[in-house]
Coordinates of N, CA and C in Angstrom, one line a residue:
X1 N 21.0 -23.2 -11.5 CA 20.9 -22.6 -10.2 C 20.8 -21.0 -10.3
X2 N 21.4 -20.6 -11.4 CA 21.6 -18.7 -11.3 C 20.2 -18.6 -11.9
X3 N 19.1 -19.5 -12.9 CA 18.0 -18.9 -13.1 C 17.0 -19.0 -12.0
X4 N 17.2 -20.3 -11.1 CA 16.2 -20.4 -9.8 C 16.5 -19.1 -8.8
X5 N 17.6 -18.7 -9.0 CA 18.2 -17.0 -8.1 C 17.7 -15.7 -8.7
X6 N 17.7 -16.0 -10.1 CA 17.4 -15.3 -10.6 C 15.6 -14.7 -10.5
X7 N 14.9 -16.1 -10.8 CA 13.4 -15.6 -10.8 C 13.1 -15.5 -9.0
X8 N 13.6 -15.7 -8.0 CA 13.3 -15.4 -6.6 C 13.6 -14.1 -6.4
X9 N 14.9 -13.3 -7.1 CA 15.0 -12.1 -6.9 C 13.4 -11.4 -7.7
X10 N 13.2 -11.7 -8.9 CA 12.3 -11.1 -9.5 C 11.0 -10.9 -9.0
X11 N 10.9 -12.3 -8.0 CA 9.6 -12.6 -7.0 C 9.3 -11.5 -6.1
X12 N 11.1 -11.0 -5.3 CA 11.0 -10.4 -4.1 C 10.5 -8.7 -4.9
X13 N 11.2 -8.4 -6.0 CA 11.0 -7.0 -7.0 C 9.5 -6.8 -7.0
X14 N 8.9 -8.1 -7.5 CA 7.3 -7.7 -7.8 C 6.5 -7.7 -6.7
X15 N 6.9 -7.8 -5.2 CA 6.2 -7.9 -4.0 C 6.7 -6.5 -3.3
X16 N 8.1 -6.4 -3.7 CA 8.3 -4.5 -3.8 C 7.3 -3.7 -4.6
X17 N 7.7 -3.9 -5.5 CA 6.8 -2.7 -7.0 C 5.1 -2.7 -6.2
X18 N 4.7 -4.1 -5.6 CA 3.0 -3.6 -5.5 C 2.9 -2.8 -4.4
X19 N 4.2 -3.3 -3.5 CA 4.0 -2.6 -2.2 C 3.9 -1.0 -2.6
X20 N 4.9 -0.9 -3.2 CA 4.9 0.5 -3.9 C 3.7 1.4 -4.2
X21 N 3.4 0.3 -5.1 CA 2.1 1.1 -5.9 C 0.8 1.3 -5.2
X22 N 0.8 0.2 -3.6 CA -0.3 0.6 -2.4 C 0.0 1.4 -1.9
X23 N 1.1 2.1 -2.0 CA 1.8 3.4 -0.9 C 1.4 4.4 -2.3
X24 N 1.4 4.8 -3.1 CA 0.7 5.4 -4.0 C -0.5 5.5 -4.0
X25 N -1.1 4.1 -3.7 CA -2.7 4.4 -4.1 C -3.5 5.3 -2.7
X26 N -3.3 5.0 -1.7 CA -2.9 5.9 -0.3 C -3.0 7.2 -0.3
X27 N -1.7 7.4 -1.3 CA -1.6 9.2 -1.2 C -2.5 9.6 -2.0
X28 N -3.4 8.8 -3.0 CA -4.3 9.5 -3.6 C -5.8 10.5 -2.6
X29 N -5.4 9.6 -1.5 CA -6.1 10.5 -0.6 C -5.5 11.1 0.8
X30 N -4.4 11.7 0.1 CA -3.5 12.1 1.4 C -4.0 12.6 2.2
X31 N -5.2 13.8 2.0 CA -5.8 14.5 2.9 C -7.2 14.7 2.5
X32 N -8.1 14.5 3.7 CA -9.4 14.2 3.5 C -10.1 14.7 4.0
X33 N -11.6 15.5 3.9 CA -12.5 16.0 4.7 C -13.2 15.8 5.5
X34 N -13.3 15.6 6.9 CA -14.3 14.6 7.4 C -15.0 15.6 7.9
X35 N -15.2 16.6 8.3 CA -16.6 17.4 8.0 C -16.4 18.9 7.8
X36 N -17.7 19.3 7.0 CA -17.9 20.9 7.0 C -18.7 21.3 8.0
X37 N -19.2 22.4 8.7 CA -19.8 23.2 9.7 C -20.3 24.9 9.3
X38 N -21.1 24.9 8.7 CA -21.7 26.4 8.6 C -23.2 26.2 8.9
X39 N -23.5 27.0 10.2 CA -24.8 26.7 10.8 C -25.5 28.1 10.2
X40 N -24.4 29.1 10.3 CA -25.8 30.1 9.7 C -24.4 31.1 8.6
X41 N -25.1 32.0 7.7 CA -24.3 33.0 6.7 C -23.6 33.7 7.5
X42 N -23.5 34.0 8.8 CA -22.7 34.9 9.4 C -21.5 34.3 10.6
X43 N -20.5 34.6 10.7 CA -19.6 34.2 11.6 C -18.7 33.4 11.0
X44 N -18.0 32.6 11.2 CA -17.0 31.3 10.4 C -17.6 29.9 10.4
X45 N -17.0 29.6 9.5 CA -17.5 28.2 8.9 C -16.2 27.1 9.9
X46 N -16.5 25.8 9.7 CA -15.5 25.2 10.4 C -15.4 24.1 9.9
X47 N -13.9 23.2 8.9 CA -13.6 22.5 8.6 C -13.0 21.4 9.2
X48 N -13.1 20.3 9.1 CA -12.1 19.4 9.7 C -11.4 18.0 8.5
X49 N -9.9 18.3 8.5 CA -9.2 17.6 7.5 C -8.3 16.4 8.2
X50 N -8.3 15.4 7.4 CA -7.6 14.4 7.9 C -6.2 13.7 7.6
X51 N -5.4 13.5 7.9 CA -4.1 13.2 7.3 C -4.3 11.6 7.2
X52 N -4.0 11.5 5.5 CA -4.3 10.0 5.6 C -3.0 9.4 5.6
X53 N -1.9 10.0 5.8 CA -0.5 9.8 5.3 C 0.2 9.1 6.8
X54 N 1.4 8.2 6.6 CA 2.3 8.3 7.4 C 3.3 9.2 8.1
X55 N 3.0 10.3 7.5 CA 4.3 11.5 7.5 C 3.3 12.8 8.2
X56 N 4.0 13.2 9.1 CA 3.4 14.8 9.2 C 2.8 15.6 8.0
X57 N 1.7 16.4 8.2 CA 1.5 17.0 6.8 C 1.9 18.9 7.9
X58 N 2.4 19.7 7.5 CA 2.5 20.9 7.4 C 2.3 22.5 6.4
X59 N 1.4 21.6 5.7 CA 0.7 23.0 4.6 C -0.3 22.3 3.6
X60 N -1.2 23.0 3.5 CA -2.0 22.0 2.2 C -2.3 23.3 1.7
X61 N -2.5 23.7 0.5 CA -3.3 24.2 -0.9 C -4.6 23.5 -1.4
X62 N -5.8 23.8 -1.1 CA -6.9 23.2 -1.2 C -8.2 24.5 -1.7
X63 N -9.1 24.0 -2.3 CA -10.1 24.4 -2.9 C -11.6 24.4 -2.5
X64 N -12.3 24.8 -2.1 CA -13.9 24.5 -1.6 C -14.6 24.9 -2.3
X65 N -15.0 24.2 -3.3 CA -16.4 24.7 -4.5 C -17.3 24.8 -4.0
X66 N -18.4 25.3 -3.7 CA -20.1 25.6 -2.9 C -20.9 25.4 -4.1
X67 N -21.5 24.8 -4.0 CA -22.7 24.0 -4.9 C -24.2 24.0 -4.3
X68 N -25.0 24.7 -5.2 CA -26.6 24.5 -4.9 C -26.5 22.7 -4.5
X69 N -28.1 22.5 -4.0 CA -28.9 21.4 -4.3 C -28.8 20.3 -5.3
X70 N -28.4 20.8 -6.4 CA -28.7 20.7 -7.8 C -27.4 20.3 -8.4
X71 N -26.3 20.6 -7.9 CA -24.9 20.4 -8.0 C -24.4 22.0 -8.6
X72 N -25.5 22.5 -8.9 CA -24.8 23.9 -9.8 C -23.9 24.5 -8.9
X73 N -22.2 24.8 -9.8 CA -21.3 25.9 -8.5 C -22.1 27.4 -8.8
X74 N -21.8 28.0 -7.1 CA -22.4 28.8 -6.9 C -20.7 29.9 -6.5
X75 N -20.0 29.0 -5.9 CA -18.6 29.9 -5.9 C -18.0 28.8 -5.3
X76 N -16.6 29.8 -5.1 CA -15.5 29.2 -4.4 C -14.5 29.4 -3.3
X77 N -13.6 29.2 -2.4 CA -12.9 29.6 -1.8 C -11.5 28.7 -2.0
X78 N -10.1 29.6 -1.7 CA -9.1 29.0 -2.0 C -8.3 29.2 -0.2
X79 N -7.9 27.9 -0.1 CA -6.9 27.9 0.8 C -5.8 27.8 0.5
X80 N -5.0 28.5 1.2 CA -3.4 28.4 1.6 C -2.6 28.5 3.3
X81 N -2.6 27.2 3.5 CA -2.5 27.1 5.3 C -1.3 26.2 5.3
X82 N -0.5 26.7 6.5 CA 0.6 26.6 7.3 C -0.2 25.1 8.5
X83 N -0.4 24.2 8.6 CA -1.0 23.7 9.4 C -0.5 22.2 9.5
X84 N -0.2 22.0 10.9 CA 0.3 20.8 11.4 C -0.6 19.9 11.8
X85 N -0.7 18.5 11.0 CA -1.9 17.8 11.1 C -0.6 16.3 11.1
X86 N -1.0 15.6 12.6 CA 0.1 14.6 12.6 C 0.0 13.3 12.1
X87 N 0.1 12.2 11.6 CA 0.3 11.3 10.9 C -1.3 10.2 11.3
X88 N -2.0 10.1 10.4 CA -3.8 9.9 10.4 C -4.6 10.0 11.5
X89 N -4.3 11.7 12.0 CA -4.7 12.5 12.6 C -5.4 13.3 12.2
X90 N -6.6 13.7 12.4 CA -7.7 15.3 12.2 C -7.3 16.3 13.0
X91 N -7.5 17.3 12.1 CA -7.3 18.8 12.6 C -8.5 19.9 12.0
X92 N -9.4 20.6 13.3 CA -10.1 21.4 12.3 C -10.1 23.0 12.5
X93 N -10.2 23.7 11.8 CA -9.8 25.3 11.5 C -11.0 25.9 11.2
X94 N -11.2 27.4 11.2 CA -12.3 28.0 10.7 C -11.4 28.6 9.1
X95 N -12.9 28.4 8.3 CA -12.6 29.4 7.2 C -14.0 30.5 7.6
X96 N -13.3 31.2 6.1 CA -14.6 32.2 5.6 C -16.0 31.6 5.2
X97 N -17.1 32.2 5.9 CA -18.2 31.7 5.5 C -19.1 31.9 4.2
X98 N -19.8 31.3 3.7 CA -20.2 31.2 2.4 C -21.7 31.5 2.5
X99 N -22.7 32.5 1.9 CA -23.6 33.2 1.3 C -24.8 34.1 2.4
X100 N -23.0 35.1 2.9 CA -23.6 36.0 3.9 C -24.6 36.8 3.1
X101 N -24.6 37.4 1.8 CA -25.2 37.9 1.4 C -26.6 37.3 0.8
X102 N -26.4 36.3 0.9 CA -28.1 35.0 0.4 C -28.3 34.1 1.1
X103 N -28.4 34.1 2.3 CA -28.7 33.8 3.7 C -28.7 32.4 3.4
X104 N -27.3 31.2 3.0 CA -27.0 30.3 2.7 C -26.8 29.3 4.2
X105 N -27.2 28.5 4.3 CA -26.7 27.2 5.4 C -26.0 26.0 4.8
X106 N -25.3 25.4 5.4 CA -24.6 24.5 4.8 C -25.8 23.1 4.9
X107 N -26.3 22.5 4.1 CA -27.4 21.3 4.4 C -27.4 20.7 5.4
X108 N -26.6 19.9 5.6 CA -25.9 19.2 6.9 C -26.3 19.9 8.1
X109 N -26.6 21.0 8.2 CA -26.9 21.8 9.3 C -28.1 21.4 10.4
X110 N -27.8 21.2 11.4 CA -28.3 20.6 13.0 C -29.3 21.8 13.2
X111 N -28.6 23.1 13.1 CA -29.3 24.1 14.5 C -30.2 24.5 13.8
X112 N -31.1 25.5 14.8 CA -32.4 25.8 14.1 C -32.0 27.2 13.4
X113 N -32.5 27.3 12.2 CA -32.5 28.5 11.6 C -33.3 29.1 10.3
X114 N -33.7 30.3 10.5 CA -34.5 30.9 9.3 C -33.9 30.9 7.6
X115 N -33.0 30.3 7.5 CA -32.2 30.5 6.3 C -32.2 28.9 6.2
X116 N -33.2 29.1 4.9 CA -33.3 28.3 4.0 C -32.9 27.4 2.7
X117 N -32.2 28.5 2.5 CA -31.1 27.6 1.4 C -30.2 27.1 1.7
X118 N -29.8 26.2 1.0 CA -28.7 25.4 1.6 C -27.3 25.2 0.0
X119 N -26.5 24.8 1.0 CA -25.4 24.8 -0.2 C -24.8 23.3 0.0
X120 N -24.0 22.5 -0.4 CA -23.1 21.8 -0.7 C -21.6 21.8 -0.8
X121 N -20.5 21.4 -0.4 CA -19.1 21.7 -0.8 C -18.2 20.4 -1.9
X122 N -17.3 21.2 -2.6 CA -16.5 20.0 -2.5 C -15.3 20.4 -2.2
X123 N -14.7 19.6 -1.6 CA -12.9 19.8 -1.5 C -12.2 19.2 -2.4
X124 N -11.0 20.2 -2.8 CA -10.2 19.9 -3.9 C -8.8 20.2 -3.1
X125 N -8.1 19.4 -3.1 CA -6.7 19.1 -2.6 C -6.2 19.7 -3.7
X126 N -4.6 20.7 -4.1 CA -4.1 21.1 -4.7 C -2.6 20.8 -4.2
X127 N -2.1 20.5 -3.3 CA -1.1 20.5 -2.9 C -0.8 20.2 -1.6
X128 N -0.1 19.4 -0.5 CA 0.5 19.5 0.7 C 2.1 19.6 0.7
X129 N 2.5 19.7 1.6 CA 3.8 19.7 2.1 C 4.6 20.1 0.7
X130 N 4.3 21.2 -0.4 CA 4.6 21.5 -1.2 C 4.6 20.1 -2.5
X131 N 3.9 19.4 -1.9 CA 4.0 18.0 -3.3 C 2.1 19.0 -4.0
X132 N 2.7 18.7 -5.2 CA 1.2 18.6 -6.0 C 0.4 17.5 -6.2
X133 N -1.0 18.0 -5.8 CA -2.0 16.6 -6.1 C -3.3 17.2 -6.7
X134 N -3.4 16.3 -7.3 CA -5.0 16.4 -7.8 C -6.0 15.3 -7.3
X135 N -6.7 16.0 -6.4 CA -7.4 15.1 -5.7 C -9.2 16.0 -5.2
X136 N -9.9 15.3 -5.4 CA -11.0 15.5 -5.3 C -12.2 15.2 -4.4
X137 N -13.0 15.8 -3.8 CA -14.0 14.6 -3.1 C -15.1 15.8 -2.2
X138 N -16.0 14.3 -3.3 CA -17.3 15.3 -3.3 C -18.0 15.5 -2.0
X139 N -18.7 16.1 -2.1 CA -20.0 16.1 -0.6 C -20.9 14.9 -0.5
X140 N -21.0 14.1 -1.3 CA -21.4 13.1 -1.2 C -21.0 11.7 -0.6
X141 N -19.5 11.6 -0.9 CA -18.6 10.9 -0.5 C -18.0 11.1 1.3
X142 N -18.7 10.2 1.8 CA -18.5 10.4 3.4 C -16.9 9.9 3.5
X143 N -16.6 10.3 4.9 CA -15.1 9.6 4.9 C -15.4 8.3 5.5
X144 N -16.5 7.5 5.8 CA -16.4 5.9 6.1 C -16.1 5.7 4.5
X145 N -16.9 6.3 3.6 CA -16.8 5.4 2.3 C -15.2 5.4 1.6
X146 N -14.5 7.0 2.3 CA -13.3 6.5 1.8 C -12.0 5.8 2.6
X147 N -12.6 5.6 3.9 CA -11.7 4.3 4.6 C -11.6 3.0 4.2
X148 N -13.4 2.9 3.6 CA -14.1 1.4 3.1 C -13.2 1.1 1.9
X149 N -13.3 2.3 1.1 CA -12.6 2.0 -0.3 C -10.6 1.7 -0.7
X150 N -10.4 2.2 0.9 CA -8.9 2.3 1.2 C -9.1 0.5 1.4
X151 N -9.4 0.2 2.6 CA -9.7 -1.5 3.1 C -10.1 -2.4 1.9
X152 N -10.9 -1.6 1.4 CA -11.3 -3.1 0.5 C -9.8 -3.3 -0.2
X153 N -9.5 -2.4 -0.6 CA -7.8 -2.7 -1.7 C -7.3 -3.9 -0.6
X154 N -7.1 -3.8 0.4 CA -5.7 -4.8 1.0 C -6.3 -5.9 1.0
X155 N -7.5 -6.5 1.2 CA -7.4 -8.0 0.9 C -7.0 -8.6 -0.4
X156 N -6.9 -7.7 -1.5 CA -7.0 -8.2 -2.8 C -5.1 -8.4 -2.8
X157 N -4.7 -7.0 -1.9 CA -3.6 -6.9 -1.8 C -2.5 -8.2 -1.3
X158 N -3.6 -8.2 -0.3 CA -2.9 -9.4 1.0 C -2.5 -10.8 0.6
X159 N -3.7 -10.7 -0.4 CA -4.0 -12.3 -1.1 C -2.7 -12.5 -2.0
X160 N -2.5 -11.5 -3.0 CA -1.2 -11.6 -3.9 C 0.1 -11.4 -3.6
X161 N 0.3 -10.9 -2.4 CA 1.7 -10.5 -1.7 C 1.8 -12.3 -0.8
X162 N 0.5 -12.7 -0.7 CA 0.6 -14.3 0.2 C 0.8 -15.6 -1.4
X163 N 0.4 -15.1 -2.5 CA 0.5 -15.4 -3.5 C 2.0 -15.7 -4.0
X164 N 2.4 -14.4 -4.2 CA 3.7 -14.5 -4.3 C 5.3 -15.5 -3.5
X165 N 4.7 -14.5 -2.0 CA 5.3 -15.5 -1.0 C 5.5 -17.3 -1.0
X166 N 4.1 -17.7 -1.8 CA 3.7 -19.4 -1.1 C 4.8 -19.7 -2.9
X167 N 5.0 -18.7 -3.9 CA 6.0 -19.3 -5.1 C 7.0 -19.5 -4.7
X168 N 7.4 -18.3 -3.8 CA 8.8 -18.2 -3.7 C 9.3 -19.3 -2.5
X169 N 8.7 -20.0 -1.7 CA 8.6 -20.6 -0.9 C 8.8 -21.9 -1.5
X170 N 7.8 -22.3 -2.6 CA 7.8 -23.8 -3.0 C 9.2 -23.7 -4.1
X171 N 9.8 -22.2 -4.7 CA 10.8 -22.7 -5.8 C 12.3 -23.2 -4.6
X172 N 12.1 -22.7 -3.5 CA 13.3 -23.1 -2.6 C 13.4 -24.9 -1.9
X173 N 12.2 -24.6 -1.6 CA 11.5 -26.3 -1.1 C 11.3 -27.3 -2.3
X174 N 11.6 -26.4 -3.3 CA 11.4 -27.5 -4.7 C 12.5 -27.5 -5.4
X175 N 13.0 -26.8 -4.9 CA 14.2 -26.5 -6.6 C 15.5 -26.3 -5.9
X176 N 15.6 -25.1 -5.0 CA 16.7 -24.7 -4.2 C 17.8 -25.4 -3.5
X177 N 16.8 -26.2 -2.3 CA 17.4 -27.2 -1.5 C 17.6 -28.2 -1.9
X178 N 17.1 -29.4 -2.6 CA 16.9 -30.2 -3.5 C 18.4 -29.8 -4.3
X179 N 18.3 -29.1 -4.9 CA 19.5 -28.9 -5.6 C 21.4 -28.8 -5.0
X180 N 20.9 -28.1 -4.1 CA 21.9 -27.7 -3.0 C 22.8 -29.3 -2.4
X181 N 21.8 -29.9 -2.2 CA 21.9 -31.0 -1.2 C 22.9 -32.4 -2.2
X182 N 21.8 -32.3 -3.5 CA 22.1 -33.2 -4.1 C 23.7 -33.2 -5.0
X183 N 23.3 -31.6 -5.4 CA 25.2 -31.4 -5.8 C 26.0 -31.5 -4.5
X184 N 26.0 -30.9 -3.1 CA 26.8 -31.3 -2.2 C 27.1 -32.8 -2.4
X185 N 26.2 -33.5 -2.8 CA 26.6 -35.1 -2.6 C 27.2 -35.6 -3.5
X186 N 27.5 -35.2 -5.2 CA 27.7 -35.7 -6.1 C 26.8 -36.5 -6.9
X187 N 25.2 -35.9 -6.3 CA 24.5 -36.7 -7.2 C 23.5 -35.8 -8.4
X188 N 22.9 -36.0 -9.4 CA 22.4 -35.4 -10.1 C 21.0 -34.5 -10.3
X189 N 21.2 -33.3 -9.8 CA 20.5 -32.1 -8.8 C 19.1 -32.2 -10.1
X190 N 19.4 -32.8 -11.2 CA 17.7 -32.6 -11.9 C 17.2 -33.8 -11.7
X191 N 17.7 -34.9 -11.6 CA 17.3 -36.2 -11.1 C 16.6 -36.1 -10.0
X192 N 17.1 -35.3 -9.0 CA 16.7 -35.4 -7.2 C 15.7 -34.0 -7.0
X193 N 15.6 -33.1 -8.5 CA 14.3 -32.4 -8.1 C 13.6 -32.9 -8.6
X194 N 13.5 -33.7 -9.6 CA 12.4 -34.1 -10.2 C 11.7 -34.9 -9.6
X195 N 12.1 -36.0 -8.7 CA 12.0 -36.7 -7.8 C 11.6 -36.1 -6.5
X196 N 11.0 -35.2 -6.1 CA 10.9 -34.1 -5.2 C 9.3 -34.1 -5.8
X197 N 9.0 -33.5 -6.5 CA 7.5 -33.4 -7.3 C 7.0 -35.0 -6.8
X198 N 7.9 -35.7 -7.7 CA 7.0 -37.2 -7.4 C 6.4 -37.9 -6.0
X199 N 7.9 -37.5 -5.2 CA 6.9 -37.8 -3.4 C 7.3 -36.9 -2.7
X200 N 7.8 -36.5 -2.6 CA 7.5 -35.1 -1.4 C 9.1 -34.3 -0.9
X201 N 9.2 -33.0 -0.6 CA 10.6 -32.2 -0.6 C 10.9 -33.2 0.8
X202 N 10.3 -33.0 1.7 CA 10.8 -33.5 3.1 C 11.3 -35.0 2.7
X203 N 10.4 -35.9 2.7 CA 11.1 -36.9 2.4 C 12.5 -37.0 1.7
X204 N 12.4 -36.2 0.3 CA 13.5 -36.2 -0.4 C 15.2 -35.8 -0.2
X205 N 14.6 -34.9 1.1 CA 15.5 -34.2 1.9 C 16.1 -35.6 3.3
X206 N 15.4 -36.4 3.6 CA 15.7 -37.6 4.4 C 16.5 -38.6 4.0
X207 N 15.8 -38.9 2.5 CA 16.3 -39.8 1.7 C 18.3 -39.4 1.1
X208 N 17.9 -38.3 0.6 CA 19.1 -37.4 0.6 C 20.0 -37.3 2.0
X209 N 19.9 -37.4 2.8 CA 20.8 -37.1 4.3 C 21.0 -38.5 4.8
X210 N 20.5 -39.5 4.4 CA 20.3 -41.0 4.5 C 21.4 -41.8 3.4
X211 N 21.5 -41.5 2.5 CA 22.3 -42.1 1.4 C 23.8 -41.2 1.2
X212 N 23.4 -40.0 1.8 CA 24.8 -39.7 1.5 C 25.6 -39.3 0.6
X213 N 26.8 -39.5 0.0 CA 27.6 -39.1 -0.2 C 27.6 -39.9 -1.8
X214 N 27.4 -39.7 -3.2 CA 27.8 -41.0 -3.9 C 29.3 -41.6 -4.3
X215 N 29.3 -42.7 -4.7 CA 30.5 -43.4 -4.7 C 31.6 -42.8 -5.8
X216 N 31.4 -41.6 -6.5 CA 32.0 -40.8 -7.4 C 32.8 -39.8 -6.2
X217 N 32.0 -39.4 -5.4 CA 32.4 -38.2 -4.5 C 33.2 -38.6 -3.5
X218 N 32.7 -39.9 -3.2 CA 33.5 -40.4 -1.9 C 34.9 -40.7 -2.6
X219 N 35.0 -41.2 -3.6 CA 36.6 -41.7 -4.5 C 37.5 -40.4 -4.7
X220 N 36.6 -39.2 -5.2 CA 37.3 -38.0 -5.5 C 37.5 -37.5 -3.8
X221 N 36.9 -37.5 -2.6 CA 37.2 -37.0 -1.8 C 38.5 -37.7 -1.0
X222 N 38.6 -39.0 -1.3 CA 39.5 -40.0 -0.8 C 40.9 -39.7 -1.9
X223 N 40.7 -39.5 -2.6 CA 41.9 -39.4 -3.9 C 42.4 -37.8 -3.2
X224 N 41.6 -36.8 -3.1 CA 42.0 -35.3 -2.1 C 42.7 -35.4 -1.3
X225 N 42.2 -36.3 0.2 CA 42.6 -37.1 1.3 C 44.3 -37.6 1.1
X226 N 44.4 -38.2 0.1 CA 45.4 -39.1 -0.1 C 46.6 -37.6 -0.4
X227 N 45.9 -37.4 -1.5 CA 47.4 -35.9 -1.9 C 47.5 -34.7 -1.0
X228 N 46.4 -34.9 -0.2 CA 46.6 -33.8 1.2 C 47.4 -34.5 2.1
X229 N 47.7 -36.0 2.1 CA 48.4 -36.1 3.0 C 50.0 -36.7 2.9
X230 N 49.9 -36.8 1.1 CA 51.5 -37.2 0.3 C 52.0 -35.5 0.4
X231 N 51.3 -34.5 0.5 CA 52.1 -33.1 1.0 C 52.8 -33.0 1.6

């Protein structure tokens, strides 16, 4: 019995630890870009960041590389912002604009204008809420693709957390109760699980609540009976 308690605790551990390690795979994209805005080299640029987290986020440390066409960096800017962004919520801010001096547009750009080159970004996550991360994501990578890539994880997830569940379920319906029942009765708990496989827990459990008590148990309870009441 203490190893059938034993491997159900171990069941409930491993259905912790993955849950774990999904709440990890998560934060690898704590915070996310969902768009850049630089229509022309002059005035501010305007970012918008996403909290992929359960928790308030209140400061991020982040990175914006500017990249030609071509992927070549062309420069960079560094953030350090105080900014309350509430739990898988967007918030967007102006930064500094990028290549007032080389009449740069961000590609993505709508409005009409004489400035022809165009740049690229990437965001680099360095830090929020004083936690360090190394986290990356390029201009290429839209935020549907990193919702998609969040989603696809949980069916694979869902399937093995229902995996685990349908073990731990059959070692009780097979092994547990079965056992429970048949030592309550005085009868022989590997005999009556084994017999459980062969036709079925419910039945076994009828058959068991039907028969009772065996004629060892009933003698030893009646022999109890008797000196409980020569007391």
């Amino acid at each position: 019995m203490k190893r059938i308690v034993l491997l159900f605790v171990a069941i409930c551990l491993s259905i912790t630890l993955f849950a774990q390690k999904g709440e990890t795979e998560v934060k690898a994209n704590a915070v996310t870009m969902v768009s850049f805005v630089q229509d022309s080299p002059y005035g501010d640029a305007t970012i918008t960041l996403k909290n992929n987290l359960d928790i308030p986020i209140t400061s991020i440390k982040a990175r914006i590389v500017y990249k030609d066409m071509n992927g070549e960096i062309l420069d960079y800017q560094d953030i350090d912002k105080s900014i309350e962004i509430a739990p898988k919520m967007a918030r967007t801010f102006t930064v500094k604009p990028f290549g007032e001096s080389a009449d740069y547009v961000y590609y993505k750009s709508k409005a009409i204008t004489y400035h022809d080159r165009k740049f690229k970004v990437d965001f680099v996550l360095e830090q929020y809420n004083n936690v360090k991360e190394e986290q990356t994501q390029t201009d290429t990578t839209t935020q549907k693709e990193l919702d998609k890539a969040e989603d696809d994880e949980w069916p694979g997830a869902f399937i093995f957390i229902c995996f685990l569940l349908g073990v731990a379920i059959c070692i009780v319906f097979y092994f547990v109760i079965p056992y429970n029942m048949a030592k309550n009765r005085g009868r022989s708990a590997g005999l009556w699980i084994l017999l459980g496989f062969i036709i079925s827990p419910l039945l076994l459990y009828i058959i068991l609540a039907i028969i009772g008590d065996s004629e060892e148990k009933k003698r030893e309870e009646l022999i109890r009976e008797m000196e409980r009441r020569k007391q």
